Amino acid sequence: MKCKQCPQNAVFQDLCKHHFILDFEKKVKDTIKKYKLLDKKESVVVACSGGKDSLTTLYLLKKFHGNVTALAIDEGIHGYRSKTLEDLKQFCEKHKITYKIVSFKEDFGKTLDVMMTDKKNPCTVCGTLRRNLLNKYAQGYDKIATGHNMDDESQAILMNLLKNQTPLLHTLGPKSDKKSMFVQRIKPLYFCSEKEVAAYALLQNFGVHFAECPNAKDSYRAKVRDALNVYASEHHDVKRNILESFLAIKPHLKKQSLHVNQEKFIELAG
Amino acid sequence: MKLFIERENKHNEMDFKGSVKELLQKLEINPETVLVVKNDALVQEDEALQNTDVVKLISVISGG
């Protein structure tokens, strides 16, 4: 099949390499602009795992914004994290990007593997500790950019709905609320599917290993992801539709959450 | 056809002639979850595959 826009062979989404890259970058630029993710004068740190999503975010913010810093966290996951951190170091050296690597062992005294010996739900513990360290080491920056993509976000929305955790739902979205204690988070890849990001990283020769965290394989998220992917194979717009529906109701969810919190406060105070 | 399935780190050799879409159906792999590389170039689902091709299935699911 030929590219929709030129006589070259199509490689992805009926576009040639050149036009797919242009299309993808425009989508990210449009997201940054529409949701006011990053002002020209603001400083930004990119939370990096060394995987395709964070390296794509790092590359594009460097391209669009100029000065960026990479911040990586070594949780201490045997046989996984050292490979992705090596990819990150090589990438940053190639693209002349400053990077900092911090670790669970240095900050919490133990690796994740040691913390989770004989315990369940490593993803919940890991996520909470990672957020804590990101916020700690991003102090002084205006924004933290993460590589969350459309698949991650649609899964997170469904997970909250399926677990009846609607008070938490309004915290999702392309940009977190401004809070004094926390550096604001932005998601430039919000409307890019996981497959699109993978195609972009491959076509740009980022040299990433497309590996899945060994702890994530049996997680609740993985179950939701697999079910959603089965449905999405026949209904191609479903992930985008989940995000659009969520963004349409987000203001109401926020109001409701404030109301619930006020009621809880009155109950506790009473 | 030489086939490498990255997620399983598995190299196979198989007799196959058809499209990428038909190959994924035969292997029962969800197209949402992989990129298909034929002879070092990314290809779409309508691409024809021959027995002489070297095909890689790259899992797009990463991270944690």
mmCIF file of C-alpha atoms in Angstrom:
data_model
loop_
_atom_site.group_PDB
_atom_site.id
_atom_site.type_symbol
_atom_site.label_atom_id
_atom_site.label_comp_id
_atom_site.label_asym_id
_atom_site.label_seq_id
_atom_site.Cartn_x
_atom_site.Cartn_y
_atom_site.Cartn_z
ATOM 1 C CA MET A 1 0.000 0.000 0.000
ATOM 2 C CA LYS A 2 1.195 3.540 -0.803
ATOM 3 C CA CYS A 3 1.327 6.417 1.695
ATOM 4 C CA LYS A 4 -1.871 8.522 1.867
ATOM 5 C CA GLN A 5 0.224 11.639 1.268
ATOM 6 C CA CYS A 6 3.021 10.670 -1.136
ATOM 7 C CA PRO A 7 4.106 7.876 -3.516
ATOM 8 C CA GLN A 8 6.307 6.119 -0.888
ATOM 9 C CA ASN A 9 5.342 2.763 0.645
ATOM 10 C CA ALA A 10 3.185 3.028 3.765
ATOM 11 C CA VAL A 11 4.819 1.610 6.905
ATOM 12 C CA PHE A 12 2.288 2.517 9.613
ATOM 13 C CA GLN A 13 -1.289 3.853 9.668
ATOM 14 C CA ASP A 14 -1.221 4.107 5.847
ATOM 15 C CA LEU A 15 1.620 6.648 6.015
ATOM 16 C CA CYS A 16 5.270 6.428 4.959
ATOM 17 C CA LYS A 17 7.980 6.863 7.599
ATOM 18 C CA HIS A 18 8.366 10.596 6.911
ATOM 19 C CA HIS A 19 4.653 11.405 7.077
ATOM 20 C CA PHE A 20 3.988 9.188 10.098
ATOM 21 C CA ILE A 21 6.771 10.957 12.049
ATOM 22 C CA LEU A 22 5.344 14.361 11.066
ATOM 23 C CA ASP A 23 1.818 13.251 12.020
ATOM 24 C CA PHE A 24 2.918 11.836 15.388
ATOM 25 C CA GLU A 25 4.941 14.914 16.324
ATOM 26 C CA LYS A 26 2.047 17.191 15.367
ATOM 27 C CA LYS A 27 -0.269 15.199 17.633
ATOM 28 C CA VAL A 28 2.100 15.657 20.596
ATOM 29 C CA LYS A 29 2.568 19.367 19.816
ATOM 30 C CA ASP A 30 -1.205 19.856 19.581
ATOM 31 C CA THR A 31 -1.716 18.132 22.966
ATOM 32 C CA ILE A 32 0.899 20.380 24.614
ATOM 33 C CA LYS A 33 -0.767 23.458 23.112
ATOM 34 C CA LYS A 34 -4.421 22.509 23.705
ATOM 35 C CA TYR A 35 -3.965 21.560 27.357
ATOM 36 C CA LYS A 36 -1.300 24.231 28.061
ATOM 37 C CA LEU A 37 1.098 21.553 29.301
ATOM 38 C CA LEU A 38 4.303 23.550 29.118
ATOM 39 C CA ASP A 39 5.024 27.250 28.766
ATOM 40 C CA LYS A 40 8.184 28.353 26.942
ATOM 41 C CA LYS A 41 9.657 29.871 30.106
ATOM 42 C CA GLU A 42 8.975 26.841 32.327
ATOM 43 C CA SER A 43 11.589 24.286 33.358
ATOM 44 C CA VAL A 44 10.826 20.600 32.932
ATOM 45 C CA VAL A 45 12.208 17.319 34.161
ATOM 46 C CA VAL A 46 11.249 14.123 32.307
ATOM 47 C CA ALA A 47 10.607 11.040 34.416
ATOM 48 C CA CYS A 48 12.509 8.344 32.528
ATOM 49 C CA SER A 49 12.534 4.580 32.741
ATOM 50 C CA GLY A 50 14.592 4.204 29.561
ATOM 51 C CA GLY A 51 11.637 2.578 27.767
ATOM 52 C CA LYS A 52 10.079 3.734 24.505
ATOM 53 C CA ASP A 53 7.509 6.082 26.100
ATOM 54 C CA SER A 54 9.884 8.055 28.298
ATOM 55 C CA LEU A 55 12.607 8.286 25.641
ATOM 56 C CA THR A 56 10.060 9.542 23.099
ATOM 57 C CA THR A 57 8.831 12.148 25.613
ATOM 58 C CA LEU A 58 12.419 13.181 26.356
ATOM 59 C CA TYR A 59 13.329 13.438 22.675
ATOM 60 C CA LEU A 60 10.259 15.458 21.721
ATOM 61 C CA LEU A 61 10.430 17.871 24.653
ATOM 62 C CA LYS A 62 14.101 18.488 23.846
ATOM 63 C CA LYS A 63 13.074 19.104 20.227
ATOM 64 C CA PHE A 64 10.090 21.365 21.017
ATOM 65 C CA HIS A 65 11.146 22.993 24.282
ATOM 66 C CA GLY A 66 14.942 22.960 24.300
ATOM 67 C CA ASN A 67 16.325 22.524 27.788
ATOM 68 C CA VAL A 68 15.181 19.278 29.494
ATOM 69 C CA THR A 69 16.603 17.056 32.216
ATOM 70 C CA ALA A 70 16.029 13.309 32.559
ATOM 71 C CA LEU A 71 15.304 11.866 35.990
ATOM 72 C CA ALA A 72 15.404 8.093 36.398
ATOM 73 C CA ILE A 73 14.642 5.873 39.339
ATOM 74 C CA ASP A 74 16.392 2.575 39.900
ATOM 75 C CA GLU A 75 13.859 0.585 41.911
ATOM 76 C CA GLY A 76 16.139 -2.420 42.024
ATOM 77 C CA ILE A 77 14.230 -4.896 39.850
ATOM 78 C CA HIS A 78 16.611 -7.702 38.999
ATOM 79 C CA GLY A 79 17.169 -8.421 35.307
ATOM 80 C CA TYR A 80 15.038 -5.509 34.095
ATOM 81 C CA ARG A 81 15.873 -2.016 35.268
ATOM 82 C CA SER A 82 19.638 -2.125 34.682
ATOM 83 C CA LYS A 83 19.006 -2.770 30.950
ATOM 84 C CA THR A 84 16.563 0.119 30.528
ATOM 85 C CA LEU A 85 18.823 2.489 32.509
ATOM 86 C CA GLU A 86 21.701 1.569 30.219
ATOM 87 C CA ASP A 87 19.469 2.467 27.237
ATOM 88 C CA LEU A 88 18.689 5.788 28.927
ATOM 89 C CA LYS A 89 22.352 6.641 29.575
ATOM 90 C CA GLN A 90 23.298 5.918 25.961
ATOM 91 C CA PHE A 91 20.325 7.927 24.681
ATOM 92 C CA CYS A 92 21.135 10.947 26.867
ATOM 93 C CA GLU A 93 24.801 10.881 25.880
ATOM 94 C CA LYS A 94 23.875 10.679 22.180
ATOM 95 C CA HIS A 95 21.369 13.542 22.423
ATOM 96 C CA LYS A 96 23.385 15.623 24.914
ATOM 97 C CA ILE A 97 20.729 15.551 27.634
ATOM 98 C CA THR A 98 21.580 15.900 31.338
ATOM 99 C CA TYR A 99 20.370 12.952 33.433
ATOM 100 C CA LYS A 100 20.181 12.006 37.095
ATOM 101 C CA ILE A 101 19.598 8.500 38.447
ATOM 102 C CA VAL A 102 18.310 8.015 42.001
ATOM 103 C CA SER A 103 17.476 4.722 43.669
ATOM 104 C CA PHE A 104 15.174 3.054 46.202
ATOM 105 C CA LYS A 105 18.274 1.596 47.856
ATOM 106 C CA GLU A 106 19.827 5.028 48.474
ATOM 107 C CA ASP A 107 16.612 6.748 49.579
ATOM 108 C CA PHE A 108 14.702 3.943 51.313
ATOM 109 C CA GLY A 109 17.590 1.638 52.263
ATOM 110 C CA LYS A 110 16.294 -1.360 50.259
ATOM 111 C CA THR A 111 15.689 -2.371 46.645
ATOM 112 C CA LEU A 112 12.104 -3.159 45.552
ATOM 113 C CA ASP A 113 13.045 -6.837 45.183
ATOM 114 C CA VAL A 114 14.153 -6.962 48.848
ATOM 115 C CA MET A 115 11.111 -4.959 50.063
ATOM 116 C CA MET A 116 8.719 -7.289 48.267
ATOM 117 C CA THR A 117 10.179 -10.644 49.346
ATOM 118 C CA ASP A 118 7.122 -12.804 50.216
ATOM 119 C CA LYS A 119 4.751 -9.867 49.635
ATOM 120 C CA LYS A 120 2.098 -9.235 46.996
ATOM 121 C CA ASN A 121 1.225 -6.204 44.802
ATOM 122 C CA PRO A 122 4.718 -4.867 44.016
ATOM 123 C CA CYS A 123 3.240 -2.425 41.443
ATOM 124 C CA THR A 124 1.234 -0.549 44.101
ATOM 125 C CA VAL A 125 4.264 -0.172 46.402
ATOM 126 C CA CYS A 126 6.606 0.647 43.516
ATOM 127 C CA GLY A 127 4.231 3.267 42.067
ATOM 128 C CA THR A 128 3.805 5.057 45.401
ATOM 129 C CA LEU A 129 7.542 5.127 46.175
ATOM 130 C CA ARG A 130 8.405 6.181 42.626
ATOM 131 C CA ARG A 131 5.971 9.110 42.780
ATOM 132 C CA ASN A 132 7.481 10.119 46.104
ATOM 133 C CA LEU A 133 11.044 10.165 44.720
ATOM 134 C CA LEU A 134 10.042 11.889 41.492
ATOM 135 C CA ASN A 135 8.421 14.680 43.440
ATOM 136 C CA LYS A 136 11.391 14.953 45.804
ATOM 137 C CA TYR A 137 14.023 15.209 43.077
ATOM 138 C CA ALA A 138 11.888 17.382 40.772
ATOM 139 C CA GLN A 139 11.623 20.168 43.363
ATOM 140 C CA GLY A 140 12.731 23.426 41.772
ATOM 141 C CA TYR A 141 11.342 22.486 38.343
ATOM 142 C CA ASP A 142 8.006 23.814 37.089
ATOM 143 C CA LYS A 143 6.811 20.518 35.552
ATOM 144 C CA ILE A 144 7.428 16.770 35.576
ATOM 145 C CA ALA A 145 6.714 15.188 32.180
ATOM 146 C CA THR A 146 5.897 11.486 32.080
ATOM 147 C CA GLY A 147 5.627 9.062 29.170
ATOM 148 C CA HIS A 148 2.037 8.009 29.927
ATOM 149 C CA ASN A 149 0.307 7.184 26.651
ATOM 150 C CA MET A 150 -3.305 6.652 25.567
ATOM 151 C CA ASP A 151 -3.223 2.955 26.520
ATOM 152 C CA ASP A 152 -1.900 3.712 30.038
ATOM 153 C CA GLU A 153 -4.541 6.367 30.586
ATOM 154 C CA SER A 154 -7.506 4.384 29.226
ATOM 155 C CA GLN A 155 -6.440 1.444 31.412
ATOM 156 C CA ALA A 156 -6.190 3.701 34.481
ATOM 157 C CA ILE A 157 -9.685 5.129 33.866
ATOM 158 C CA LEU A 158 -11.170 1.632 33.501
ATOM 159 C CA MET A 159 -9.299 0.319 36.561
ATOM 160 C CA ASN A 160 -10.743 3.104 38.714
ATOM 161 C CA LEU A 161 -14.243 2.508 37.353
ATOM 162 C CA LEU A 162 -14.049 -1.262 37.772
ATOM 163 C CA LYS A 163 -12.885 -0.861 41.376
ATOM 164 C CA ASN A 164 -15.455 1.852 42.128
ATOM 165 C CA GLN A 165 -12.724 4.347 42.944
ATOM 166 C CA THR A 166 -14.431 7.343 41.374
ATOM 167 C CA PRO A 167 -13.125 9.862 43.972
ATOM 168 C CA LEU A 168 -9.623 9.214 42.555
ATOM 169 C CA LEU A 169 -10.671 9.426 38.917
ATOM 170 C CA HIS A 170 -10.489 13.215 38.581
ATOM 171 C CA THR A 171 -6.746 13.137 39.346
ATOM 172 C CA LEU A 172 -6.157 11.595 35.891
ATOM 173 C CA GLY A 173 -5.862 13.666 32.703
ATOM 174 C CA PRO A 174 -3.168 15.316 30.560
ATOM 175 C CA LYS A 175 -2.099 17.618 33.412
ATOM 176 C CA SER A 176 -2.352 17.288 37.201
ATOM 177 C CA ASP A 177 -3.761 20.083 39.350
ATOM 178 C CA LYS A 178 -1.384 22.612 40.847
ATOM 179 C CA LYS A 179 -0.714 21.757 44.498
ATOM 180 C CA SER A 180 1.822 23.496 46.687
ATOM 181 C CA MET A 181 3.598 20.302 47.816
ATOM 182 C CA PHE A 182 3.726 18.605 44.431
ATOM 183 C CA VAL A 183 5.397 19.491 41.155
ATOM 184 C CA GLN A 184 2.739 19.596 38.440
ATOM 185 C CA ARG A 185 2.764 16.568 36.120
ATOM 186 C CA ILE A 186 2.168 16.601 32.367
ATOM 187 C CA LYS A 187 1.576 13.811 29.830
ATOM 188 C CA PRO A 188 2.567 14.946 26.319
ATOM 189 C CA LEU A 189 1.852 11.475 24.799
ATOM 190 C CA TYR A 190 -1.718 11.501 26.177
ATOM 191 C CA PHE A 191 -3.389 10.944 22.786
ATOM 192 C CA CYS A 192 -0.740 8.611 21.315
ATOM 193 C CA SER A 193 -1.442 4.890 21.485
ATOM 194 C CA GLU A 194 1.192 2.519 22.828
ATOM 195 C CA LYS A 195 1.579 1.050 19.339
ATOM 196 C CA GLU A 196 2.077 4.493 17.790
ATOM 197 C CA VAL A 197 4.778 5.339 20.346
ATOM 198 C CA ALA A 198 6.485 1.995 19.687
ATOM 199 C CA ALA A 199 6.383 2.641 15.904
ATOM 200 C CA TYR A 200 7.804 6.148 16.394
ATOM 201 C CA ALA A 201 10.642 4.892 18.650
ATOM 202 C CA LEU A 202 11.444 2.102 16.182
ATOM 203 C CA LEU A 203 11.418 4.378 13.115
ATOM 204 C CA GLN A 204 13.597 6.930 14.929
ATOM 205 C CA ASN A 205 16.085 4.164 15.855
ATOM 206 C CA PHE A 206 15.988 5.007 19.554
ATOM 207 C CA GLY A 207 17.469 1.565 20.225
ATOM 208 C CA VAL A 208 15.158 0.709 23.117
ATOM 209 C CA HIS A 209 14.438 -2.778 24.363
ATOM 210 C CA PHE A 210 10.697 -3.369 24.226
ATOM 211 C CA ALA A 211 10.603 -5.221 27.514
ATOM 212 C CA GLU A 212 7.821 -5.547 30.058
ATOM 213 C CA CYS A 213 8.551 -5.208 33.768
ATOM 214 C CA PRO A 214 8.542 -8.777 35.223
ATOM 215 C CA ASN A 215 6.414 -7.564 38.181
ATOM 216 C CA ALA A 216 3.751 -6.088 35.867
ATOM 217 C CA LYS A 217 2.953 -9.315 34.007
ATOM 218 C CA ASP A 218 0.435 -10.569 36.563
ATOM 219 C CA SER A 219 -0.852 -7.192 37.726
ATOM 220 C CA TYR A 220 -4.454 -6.015 37.714
ATOM 221 C CA ARG A 221 -3.432 -3.453 35.094
ATOM 222 C CA ALA A 222 -2.166 -6.243 32.815
ATOM 223 C CA LYS A 223 -5.568 -7.989 33.014
ATOM 224 C CA VAL A 224 -7.413 -4.765 32.139
ATOM 225 C CA ARG A 225 -4.889 -4.017 29.380
ATOM 226 C CA ASP A 226 -5.294 -7.444 27.760
ATOM 227 C CA ALA A 227 -9.107 -7.290 27.888
ATOM 228 C CA LEU A 228 -9.087 -3.773 26.425
ATOM 229 C CA ASN A 229 -6.700 -4.816 23.645
ATOM 230 C CA VAL A 230 -8.995 -7.691 22.654
ATOM 231 C CA TYR A 231 -11.915 -5.252 22.339
ATOM 232 C CA ALA A 232 -9.727 -2.612 20.609
ATOM 233 C CA SER A 233 -8.646 -5.081 17.909
ATOM 234 C CA GLU A 234 -12.197 -4.854 16.522
ATOM 235 C CA HIS A 235 -13.142 -1.347 17.706
ATOM 236 C CA HIS A 236 -10.157 0.813 16.830
ATOM 237 C CA ASP A 237 -11.331 4.072 18.416
ATOM 238 C CA VAL A 238 -12.196 2.618 21.812
ATOM 239 C CA LYS A 239 -9.149 3.918 23.735
ATOM 240 C CA ARG A 240 -9.528 7.414 22.328
ATOM 241 C CA ASN A 241 -13.264 7.273 23.101
ATOM 242 C CA ILE A 242 -12.564 6.355 26.733
ATOM 243 C CA LEU A 243 -10.259 9.403 27.072
ATOM 244 C CA GLU A 244 -12.698 11.774 25.363
ATOM 245 C CA SER A 245 -15.621 10.566 27.504
ATOM 246 C CA PHE A 246 -13.501 10.889 30.640
ATOM 247 C CA LEU A 247 -12.357 14.430 29.774
ATOM 248 C CA ALA A 248 -15.988 15.421 29.148
ATOM 249 C CA ILE A 249 -17.078 14.319 32.638
ATOM 250 C CA LYS A 250 -13.883 15.220 34.512
ATOM 251 C CA PRO A 251 -15.105 18.652 35.750
ATOM 252 C CA HIS A 252 -18.170 16.979 37.341
ATOM 253 C CA LEU A 253 -16.018 14.253 38.913
ATOM 254 C CA LYS A 254 -13.808 16.915 40.455
ATOM 255 C CA LYS A 255 -16.786 18.771 41.929
ATOM 256 C CA GLN A 256 -18.228 15.521 43.278
ATOM 257 C CA SER A 257 -14.889 14.543 44.795
ATOM 258 C CA LEU A 258 -14.625 17.925 46.569
ATOM 259 C CA HIS A 259 -18.171 17.435 47.864
ATOM 260 C CA VAL A 260 -17.356 13.915 49.149
ATOM 261 C CA ASN A 261 -14.190 15.225 50.846
ATOM 262 C CA GLN A 262 -16.141 18.071 52.504
ATOM 263 C CA GLU A 263 -18.743 15.588 53.796
ATOM 264 C CA LYS A 264 -15.982 13.357 55.183
ATOM 265 C CA PHE A 265 -14.369 16.389 56.860
ATOM 266 C CA ILE A 266 -17.668 17.438 58.460
ATOM 267 C CA GLU A 267 -18.251 13.835 59.612
ATOM 268 C CA LEU A 268 -14.746 13.642 61.153
ATOM 269 C CA ALA A 269 -15.005 17.131 62.704
ATOM 270 C CA GLY A 270 -18.434 16.326 64.123
ATOM 271 C CA MET B 1 10.102 -18.015 6.631
ATOM 272 C CA LYS B 2 12.314 -17.131 9.587
ATOM 273 C CA LEU B 3 10.263 -15.755 12.457
ATOM 274 C CA PHE B 4 11.376 -14.120 15.698
ATOM 275 C CA ILE B 5 8.771 -13.485 18.402
ATOM 276 C CA GLU B 6 10.420 -10.950 20.690
ATOM 277 C CA ARG B 7 8.109 -11.254 23.693
ATOM 278 C CA GLU B 8 8.784 -14.980 23.959
ATOM 279 C CA ASN B 9 12.405 -14.564 22.791
ATOM 280 C CA LYS B 10 11.633 -17.389 20.362
ATOM 281 C CA HIS B 11 13.159 -18.060 16.918
ATOM 282 C CA ASN B 12 11.075 -20.223 14.558
ATOM 283 C CA GLU B 13 11.224 -21.375 10.991
ATOM 284 C CA MET B 14 7.868 -21.994 9.294
ATOM 285 C CA ASP B 15 6.256 -22.490 5.906
ATOM 286 C CA PHE B 16 4.075 -19.470 5.293
ATOM 287 C CA LYS B 17 2.732 -17.469 2.387
ATOM 288 C CA GLY B 18 0.119 -14.791 2.988
ATOM 289 C CA SER B 19 -0.382 -11.355 4.494
ATOM 290 C CA VAL B 20 0.856 -10.062 7.858
ATOM 291 C CA LYS B 21 -2.767 -10.064 9.022
ATOM 292 C CA GLU B 22 -3.112 -13.764 8.141
ATOM 293 C CA LEU B 23 0.167 -14.585 9.901
ATOM 294 C CA LEU B 24 -1.020 -12.898 13.118
ATOM 295 C CA GLN B 25 -4.353 -14.742 12.880
ATOM 296 C CA LYS B 26 -2.528 -18.041 12.427
ATOM 297 C CA LEU B 27 -0.304 -17.344 15.451
ATOM 298 C CA GLU B 28 -3.303 -16.036 17.466
ATOM 299 C CA ILE B 29 -1.503 -12.763 18.200
ATOM 300 C CA ASN B 30 -3.540 -9.609 18.736
ATOM 301 C CA PRO B 31 -2.405 -6.990 16.158
ATOM 302 C CA GLU B 32 -2.858 -4.271 18.835
ATOM 303 C CA THR B 33 0.100 -5.711 20.728
ATOM 304 C CA VAL B 34 2.827 -6.047 18.080
ATOM 305 C CA LEU B 35 4.752 -4.237 15.372
ATOM 306 C CA VAL B 36 5.765 -6.382 12.405
ATOM 307 C CA VAL B 37 9.192 -5.952 10.843
ATOM 308 C CA LYS B 38 9.920 -7.697 7.536
ATOM 309 C CA ASN B 39 13.541 -7.842 6.385
ATOM 310 C CA ASP B 40 14.415 -4.971 8.770
ATOM 311 C CA ALA B 41 11.567 -2.673 7.642
ATOM 312 C CA LEU B 42 8.335 -1.896 9.494
ATOM 313 C CA VAL B 43 5.325 -3.178 7.516
ATOM 314 C CA GLN B 44 1.538 -2.929 7.692
ATOM 315 C CA GLU B 45 -1.040 -5.702 8.015
ATOM 316 C CA ASP B 46 -1.693 -5.889 4.261
ATOM 317 C CA GLU B 47 1.971 -6.642 3.476
ATOM 318 C CA ALA B 48 2.556 -9.941 1.609
ATOM 319 C CA LEU B 49 4.986 -12.360 3.212
ATOM 320 C CA GLN B 50 7.034 -15.035 1.413
ATOM 321 C CA ASN B 51 8.910 -18.064 2.642
ATOM 322 C CA THR B 52 12.227 -16.295 2.052
ATOM 323 C CA ASP B 53 11.387 -13.376 4.399
ATOM 324 C CA VAL B 54 12.843 -12.748 7.845
ATOM 325 C CA VAL B 55 10.016 -11.512 10.087
ATOM 326 C CA LYS B 56 10.217 -10.037 13.589
ATOM 327 C CA LEU B 57 7.211 -9.517 15.855
ATOM 328 C CA ILE B 58 8.039 -6.747 18.310
ATOM 329 C CA SER B 59 5.857 -6.475 21.397
ATOM 330 C CA VAL B 60 4.660 -2.907 21.980
ATOM 331 C CA ILE B 61 3.799 -3.591 25.615
ATOM 332 C CA SER B 62 6.557 -2.310 27.818
ATOM 333 C CA GLY B 63 7.182 -0.713 31.167
ATOM 334 C CA GLY B 64 5.310 -1.504 34.310
#
